[in-house]
C-alpha cells in the first residue's frame, strides 16, 4: 500500500505520520523539528514545557508560555518548511493561554486531548493554525463536531483517533481498556470516519482522520489505512531516537522494557495512564510519594487528595532520575530494542 501526503487545513505533510506529543519535555523542539524536516508532522507538548527555565518554580505559567514560543521557533527553524504543531491538554490549568501562545508562535496546528476542546475554534480565530481534536469514541467525535458546527460554524481540520493502546493518558476507563478488543475498536474507528463525513459534506472539504495507539510498524499503518484512515499518530517509537528531547536514561528505559513491565496506572489528571513499571511506581502504590509542592499544572487538582505530583514525577523522568520518575509509554514499548534516528525510523516506516 502506497502512503500519500497528508493535507491539514491549507498545508500538507509529505508523510502521513504525526509524531505524538509527549510531556513533560519528551517532545520539544529537537524531536518535533527533526520529524517535520523529514516530511512528517512534528508535535511539541506544551505540558510543563518550561520545566527547565530558571524561574520555573516561581513563575510556572510564564515559563511555560515563554517556552512554547521558544520551542516552536526552534523547531520551525530546523523543519525547513515542514509542519510543526503543539499538543495542548484540555486538562491543563492554563489551557487557553497555551493554545494562544502556540498560535502566536506560528504553530501549523494545535492538537488537543485529555478532555473535549469545546472552545478551541474561538481560541484560534482569524489565525492560520489548523485545529485537531483527539477523540477516542464516535460519541465524543459526534458531540464535538456538532458543537463546533452549531456554535462556531466551522469544523475540524483533522481528527486524531486515539485508541486503547496509546501511551500516557487514555480516554477510556480501566474497565473499558480490559474489554476492548482489536476488532471492536476497528469498528469504532470506522464509525468515527462515517461521522466526520457528515461535516465534510456540509463544509465541502476534507477532514482527514489520523489513528494513534499501538501503531508500531508498517503493518499497523497499512491496517488502519485499510479501515479508511488517512494517516497515523505515533509517539512511543520516537522516544528511542537520538533526536528525542528526553535524557539518554529515559530512552534506555524504553529499550530495556519488557512486555510485562508495561502497566496501567491511576493519574492525578483523573484518567488511567500507561507507563513502565519502576521503583517509583512501587513507592506510589505504598503511599510513599507525598506531594511537597503544587506546580499548578492541572485544573481542579487538590494536592491533599492526589497520590503523587505528576509534574514532579515527569520532570524527574525526563531528566533521567528514573527512580523518582513516571515513564509514560505506549503498549508496544517492550518491542523496542535499539536506539535509532528520526530519519532511519521514518525510512523504515515508509519504505
Coordinates of C-alpha atoms in Angstrom, one line a residue:
X1 CA 0.0 0.0 0.0
X2 CA 1.4 3.4 -1.0
X3 CA 1.4 6.2 1.6
X4 CA 0.1 9.5 0.4
X5 CA 0.7 13.0 1.6
X6 CA -1.5 14.3 4.5
X7 CA -3.4 17.6 4.0
X8 CA -4.1 19.5 7.2
X9 CA -6.1 22.7 6.6
X10 CA -4.2 24.7 4.0
X11 CA -0.9 22.9 4.5
X12 CA 0.4 19.5 3.5
X13 CA 2.8 17.0 5.1
X14 CA 4.7 14.8 2.7
X15 CA 4.5 11.7 5.0
X16 CA 1.1 10.9 6.7
X17 CA 2.8 10.3 10.1
X18 CA 2.2 12.6 13.1
X19 CA 4.7 12.3 16.0
X20 CA 2.5 12.3 19.1
X21 CA 3.0 15.0 21.7
X22 CA 4.8 13.8 24.9
X23 CA 5.2 15.8 28.0
X24 CA 6.9 16.7 30.2
X25 CA 9.8 17.7 27.9
X26 CA 9.9 14.4 25.9
X27 CA 8.8 16.0 22.7
X28 CA 10.1 19.6 22.4
X29 CA 11.8 21.4 19.5
X30 CA 14.6 18.9 18.8
X31 CA 12.3 15.9 18.2
X32 CA 9.5 17.9 16.5
X33 CA 11.8 19.8 14.3
X34 CA 13.6 16.6 13.1
X35 CA 10.3 14.8 12.3
X36 CA 9.0 17.9 10.4
X37 CA 12.2 18.2 8.4
X38 CA 11.9 14.5 7.3
X39 CA 8.3 15.2 6.0
X40 CA 6.2 14.1 8.9
X41 CA 4.4 16.3 11.4
X42 CA 6.4 17.2 14.5
X43 CA 4.5 17.9 17.7
X44 CA 5.7 19.8 20.7
X45 CA 3.9 19.0 24.0
X46 CA 3.1 22.2 26.0
X47 CA 2.6 20.3 29.3
X48 CA 5.0 22.0 31.7
X49 CA 7.3 22.7 28.7
X50 CA 9.2 25.3 30.6
X51 CA 10.3 22.9 33.4
X52 CA 14.0 23.8 32.9
X53 CA 13.6 27.6 32.7
X54 CA 15.5 29.2 35.6
X55 CA 12.4 30.7 37.3
X56 CA 10.0 27.8 36.7
X57 CA 9.1 27.3 40.4
X58 CA 8.2 30.9 40.9
X59 CA 6.5 31.6 37.6
X60 CA 5.2 28.3 36.2
X61 CA 2.7 29.8 33.8
X62 CA 5.1 32.5 32.5
X63 CA 7.9 30.0 31.9
X64 CA 5.6 27.6 30.0
X65 CA 4.2 30.4 27.7
X66 CA 7.8 31.6 27.0
X67 CA 9.0 28.1 26.3
X68 CA 6.1 27.3 23.9
X69 CA 7.1 30.3 21.7
X70 CA 10.8 29.5 22.0
X71 CA 10.4 25.8 21.1
X72 CA 8.0 26.4 18.2
X73 CA 10.5 28.9 16.8
X74 CA 13.4 26.5 17.2
X75 CA 11.5 23.6 15.7
X76 CA 10.4 25.6 12.7
X77 CA 14.0 26.7 12.0
X78 CA 15.0 23.1 11.9
X79 CA 11.9 21.9 10.0
X80 CA 12.9 23.5 6.7
X81 CA 9.3 24.2 5.8
X82 CA 7.9 21.0 7.4
X83 CA 4.8 21.1 9.7
X84 CA 5.2 21.8 13.4
X85 CA 2.3 21.6 15.8
X86 CA 1.7 21.9 19.6
X87 CA -0.3 19.4 21.7
X88 CA -2.2 21.2 24.5
X89 CA -4.1 19.1 27.1
X90 CA -7.5 20.5 27.8
X91 CA -7.0 19.4 31.5
X92 CA -4.2 21.9 31.9
X93 CA -4.8 24.8 34.2
X94 CA -3.7 27.4 31.6
X95 CA -5.0 25.5 28.6
X96 CA -6.4 28.6 26.8
X97 CA -3.2 30.6 27.3
X98 CA -1.1 27.7 25.9
X99 CA -3.3 27.5 22.8
X100 CA -2.9 31.3 22.2
X101 CA 0.8 31.1 22.7
X102 CA 1.1 28.3 20.1
X103 CA -0.9 30.4 17.7
X104 CA 1.3 33.5 18.3
X105 CA 4.4 31.4 17.7
X106 CA 3.1 30.3 14.3
X107 CA 2.3 26.7 15.0
X108 CA 0.9 25.0 11.9
X109 CA -1.6 23.1 14.0
X110 CA -2.9 22.7 17.6
X111 CA -3.7 19.2 18.8
X112 CA -6.0 19.0 21.9
X113 CA -6.9 16.0 24.0
X114 CA -7.3 15.0 27.7
X115 CA -10.8 16.4 27.5
X116 CA -13.0 17.8 24.8
X117 CA -11.7 21.2 23.4
X118 CA -15.2 22.7 23.1
X119 CA -14.0 26.3 22.7
X120 CA -10.9 25.6 20.5
X121 CA -12.3 27.4 17.4
X122 CA -12.6 30.6 19.5
X123 CA -9.0 30.4 20.6
X124 CA -7.6 30.3 17.1
X125 CA -10.0 32.8 15.4
X126 CA -8.5 34.6 12.4
X127 CA -5.3 32.6 12.7
X128 CA -3.8 30.3 10.1
X129 CA -3.4 27.5 12.6
X130 CA -5.2 24.2 12.0
X131 CA -7.2 22.6 14.8
X132 CA -7.0 18.8 15.5
X133 CA -9.1 17.4 18.4
X134 CA -8.2 14.0 19.9
X135 CA -11.2 11.7 20.3
X136 CA -11.4 8.1 21.3
X137 CA -15.1 7.3 20.6
X138 CA -17.7 8.0 17.9
X139 CA -19.8 9.6 20.6
X140 CA -17.0 12.1 21.5
X141 CA -16.5 12.9 17.9
X142 CA -20.2 13.4 17.3
X143 CA -20.7 15.7 20.3
X144 CA -17.6 17.9 19.5
X145 CA -18.2 18.3 15.7
X146 CA -21.9 19.1 16.3
X147 CA -21.0 21.6 18.9
X148 CA -18.4 23.4 16.8
X149 CA -20.8 23.4 13.8
X150 CA -23.6 24.9 15.8
X151 CA -21.6 27.4 17.9
X152 CA -18.8 28.4 15.6
X153 CA -20.0 27.4 12.1
X154 CA -16.7 25.5 11.4
X155 CA -15.3 22.0 11.7
X156 CA -12.1 20.3 12.5
X157 CA -9.1 20.4 10.1
X158 CA -8.0 17.0 11.3
X159 CA -9.4 14.3 13.6
X160 CA -7.0 12.3 15.7
X161 CA -8.5 9.0 16.9
X162 CA -6.5 7.7 19.9
X163 CA -7.1 4.1 20.7
X164 CA -6.8 2.0 23.9
X165 CA -3.2 1.0 23.1
X166 CA -1.9 4.6 23.3
X167 CA 0.7 5.9 25.7
X168 CA 0.3 8.3 28.6
X169 CA -3.2 9.4 29.5
X170 CA -6.0 7.3 27.9
X171 CA -9.6 8.3 27.0
X172 CA -11.0 5.1 28.4
X173 CA -11.9 3.8 31.9
X174 CA -9.8 0.9 33.3
X175 CA -12.8 -1.4 32.7
X176 CA -13.1 -0.3 29.1
X177 CA -9.4 -1.0 28.5
X178 CA -9.9 -4.6 29.7
X179 CA -13.0 -5.1 27.5
X180 CA -12.0 -3.5 24.1
X181 CA -10.7 -6.0 21.6
X182 CA -8.8 -5.1 18.4
X183 CA -11.8 -5.9 16.2
X184 CA -14.3 -3.8 18.2
X185 CA -12.0 -0.8 18.1
X186 CA -11.6 -1.1 14.4
X187 CA -15.4 -0.7 14.2
X188 CA -15.2 2.4 16.4
X189 CA -12.6 3.9 14.0
X190 CA -14.9 3.3 11.1
X191 CA -17.8 4.8 12.9
X192 CA -15.8 8.0 13.6
X193 CA -14.9 8.1 9.9
X194 CA -18.6 7.8 8.9
X195 CA -19.5 10.6 11.4
X196 CA -16.9 13.1 10.0
X197 CA -18.3 12.6 6.5
X198 CA -21.4 14.5 7.6
X199 CA -19.3 17.6 8.2
X200 CA -17.1 17.0 5.1
X201 CA -20.3 17.2 3.0
X202 CA -21.6 20.2 4.8
X203 CA -18.4 22.2 4.6
X204 CA -17.3 21.0 1.2
X205 CA -13.8 20.0 2.4
X206 CA -11.8 17.0 3.6
X207 CA -11.4 16.2 7.3
X208 CA -8.5 13.7 7.4
X209 CA -8.6 11.1 10.2
X210 CA -5.4 10.0 11.8
X211 CA -5.3 7.0 14.1
X212 CA -3.0 6.6 17.0
X213 CA -2.4 4.0 19.8
X214 CA -0.4 0.8 19.2
X215 CA 1.0 1.8 15.8
X216 CA 4.4 0.2 15.7
X217 CA 5.4 -0.7 12.2
X218 CA 4.3 -0.6 8.5
X219 CA 1.9 -3.5 9.0
X220 CA 0.0 -1.4 11.7
X221 CA 0.0 1.6 9.4
X222 CA -1.5 -0.3 6.5
X223 CA -4.1 -1.9 8.8
X224 CA -5.6 1.4 9.8
X225 CA -5.3 2.8 6.3
X226 CA -7.4 -0.1 5.1
X227 CA -10.0 0.9 7.6
X228 CA -10.2 4.3 5.9
X229 CA -7.7 6.4 7.9
X230 CA -5.6 9.0 6.2
X231 CA -2.6 8.7 8.4
X232 CA -1.2 7.6 11.8
X233 CA 0.0 9.2 15.0
X234 CA 3.0 7.5 16.7
X235 CA 4.8 8.5 19.8
X236 CA 6.4 5.6 21.6
X237 CA 8.8 4.7 18.7
X238 CA 10.1 8.3 18.5
X239 CA 11.3 8.1 22.1
X240 CA 14.1 5.7 21.2
X241 CA 15.6 8.2 18.7
X242 CA 18.8 10.3 19.1
X243 CA 16.7 13.4 18.5
X244 CA 14.2 12.8 21.2
X245 CA 14.4 15.6 23.9
X246 CA 14.4 13.2 26.8
X247 CA 17.6 12.1 28.7
X248 CA 19.6 9.0 27.5
X249 CA 18.5 7.2 30.6
X250 CA 14.8 7.7 29.7
X251 CA 15.4 6.3 26.2
X252 CA 17.2 3.3 27.7
X253 CA 14.2 2.6 29.9
X254 CA 12.2 2.0 26.7
X255 CA 14.9 -0.1 25.1
X256 CA 15.2 -2.3 28.2
X257 CA 11.5 -2.6 29.0
X258 CA 9.8 -5.9 28.6
X259 CA 6.1 -6.5 27.7
X260 CA 5.3 -7.4 31.4
X261 CA 6.8 -4.1 32.5
X262 CA 4.0 -2.1 30.8
X263 CA 1.2 -1.3 33.3
X264 CA -1.9 0.8 33.7
X265 CA -1.7 3.4 36.5
X266 CA -4.0 6.0 38.0
X267 CA -3.1 9.5 37.1
X268 CA -3.9 12.7 39.1
X269 CA -5.4 14.0 35.8
X270 CA -8.3 11.7 36.5
X271 CA -7.6 9.3 33.7
X272 CA -5.9 5.9 33.6
X273 CA -2.4 6.1 32.0
X274 CA 0.1 3.6 30.6
X275 CA 3.6 3.5 32.0
X276 CA 6.7 1.5 32.5
X277 CA 6.9 -0.2 35.9
X278 CA 9.8 1.0 38.0
X279 CA 10.9 1.7 41.7
X280 CA 8.9 5.0 41.8
X281 CA 5.7 3.2 40.9
X282 CA 6.2 0.8 43.7
X283 CA 6.6 3.7 46.1
X284 CA 3.4 5.3 44.8
X285 CA 1.5 2.0 45.5
X286 CA 2.8 2.1 49.0
X287 CA 1.8 5.7 49.5
X288 CA 5.3 7.0 49.7
X289 CA 5.1 9.7 47.0
X290 CA 3.7 12.6 49.0
X291 CA 3.1 15.9 47.3
X292 CA 5.5 18.5 48.6
X293 CA 4.7 21.5 46.4
X294 CA 1.9 22.2 43.9
X295 CA 3.1 23.4 40.5
X296 CA -0.3 24.3 39.2
X297 CA -0.4 22.1 36.1
X298 CA -3.9 20.5 36.2
X299 CA -7.4 22.0 36.6
X300 CA -9.2 21.1 39.8
X301 CA -6.1 19.4 41.3
X302 CA -6.1 19.2 45.1
X303 CA -2.6 18.3 46.4
X304 CA -4.0 16.9 49.6
X305 CA -6.1 14.3 47.7
X306 CA -3.8 13.1 44.8
X307 CA -1.5 10.1 45.1
X308 CA 1.5 12.0 43.7
X309 CA 2.6 15.2 41.8
X310 CA 2.6 14.3 38.2
X311 CA 4.7 17.3 37.2
X312 CA 7.5 16.4 39.6
X313 CA 7.3 12.7 38.6
X314 CA 7.6 13.5 34.9
X315 CA 10.3 16.1 35.3
X316 CA 12.4 13.6 37.3
X317 CA 11.9 11.0 34.5
X318 CA 12.8 13.3 31.5
X319 CA 15.9 14.3 33.4
X320 CA 17.0 10.7 33.9
X321 CA 16.2 10.4 37.6
X322 CA 14.1 7.3 36.9
X323 CA 13.9 6.1 40.5
X324 CA 11.8 9.1 41.3
X325 CA 10.1 9.4 37.9
X326 CA 7.0 8.4 35.9
X327 CA 7.8 6.9 32.5
X328 CA 4.7 7.1 30.3
X329 CA 4.7 4.8 27.3
X330 CA 2.6 3.0 24.7
X331 CA 1.6 -0.6 24.7
X332 CA 4.4 -1.6 22.4
X333 CA 7.3 -0.1 24.3
X334 CA 8.5 -3.6 25.1
X335 CA 9.2 -4.3 21.4
X336 CA 11.8 -1.5 21.1
X337 CA 15.3 -3.0 21.1
X338 CA 17.7 -0.2 20.0
X339 CA 18.3 3.5 19.6
X340 CA 17.8 4.9 16.1
X341 CA 17.3 8.2 14.4
X342 CA 14.2 10.0 13.2
X343 CA 15.4 9.7 9.6
X344 CA 16.0 5.9 9.9
X345 CA 12.7 5.3 11.6
X346 CA 10.7 7.2 9.0
X347 CA 12.6 5.5 6.2
X348 CA 11.7 2.1 7.8
X349 CA 8.0 3.0 8.1
X350 CA 7.6 4.4 4.6
X351 CA 9.8 2.1 2.6

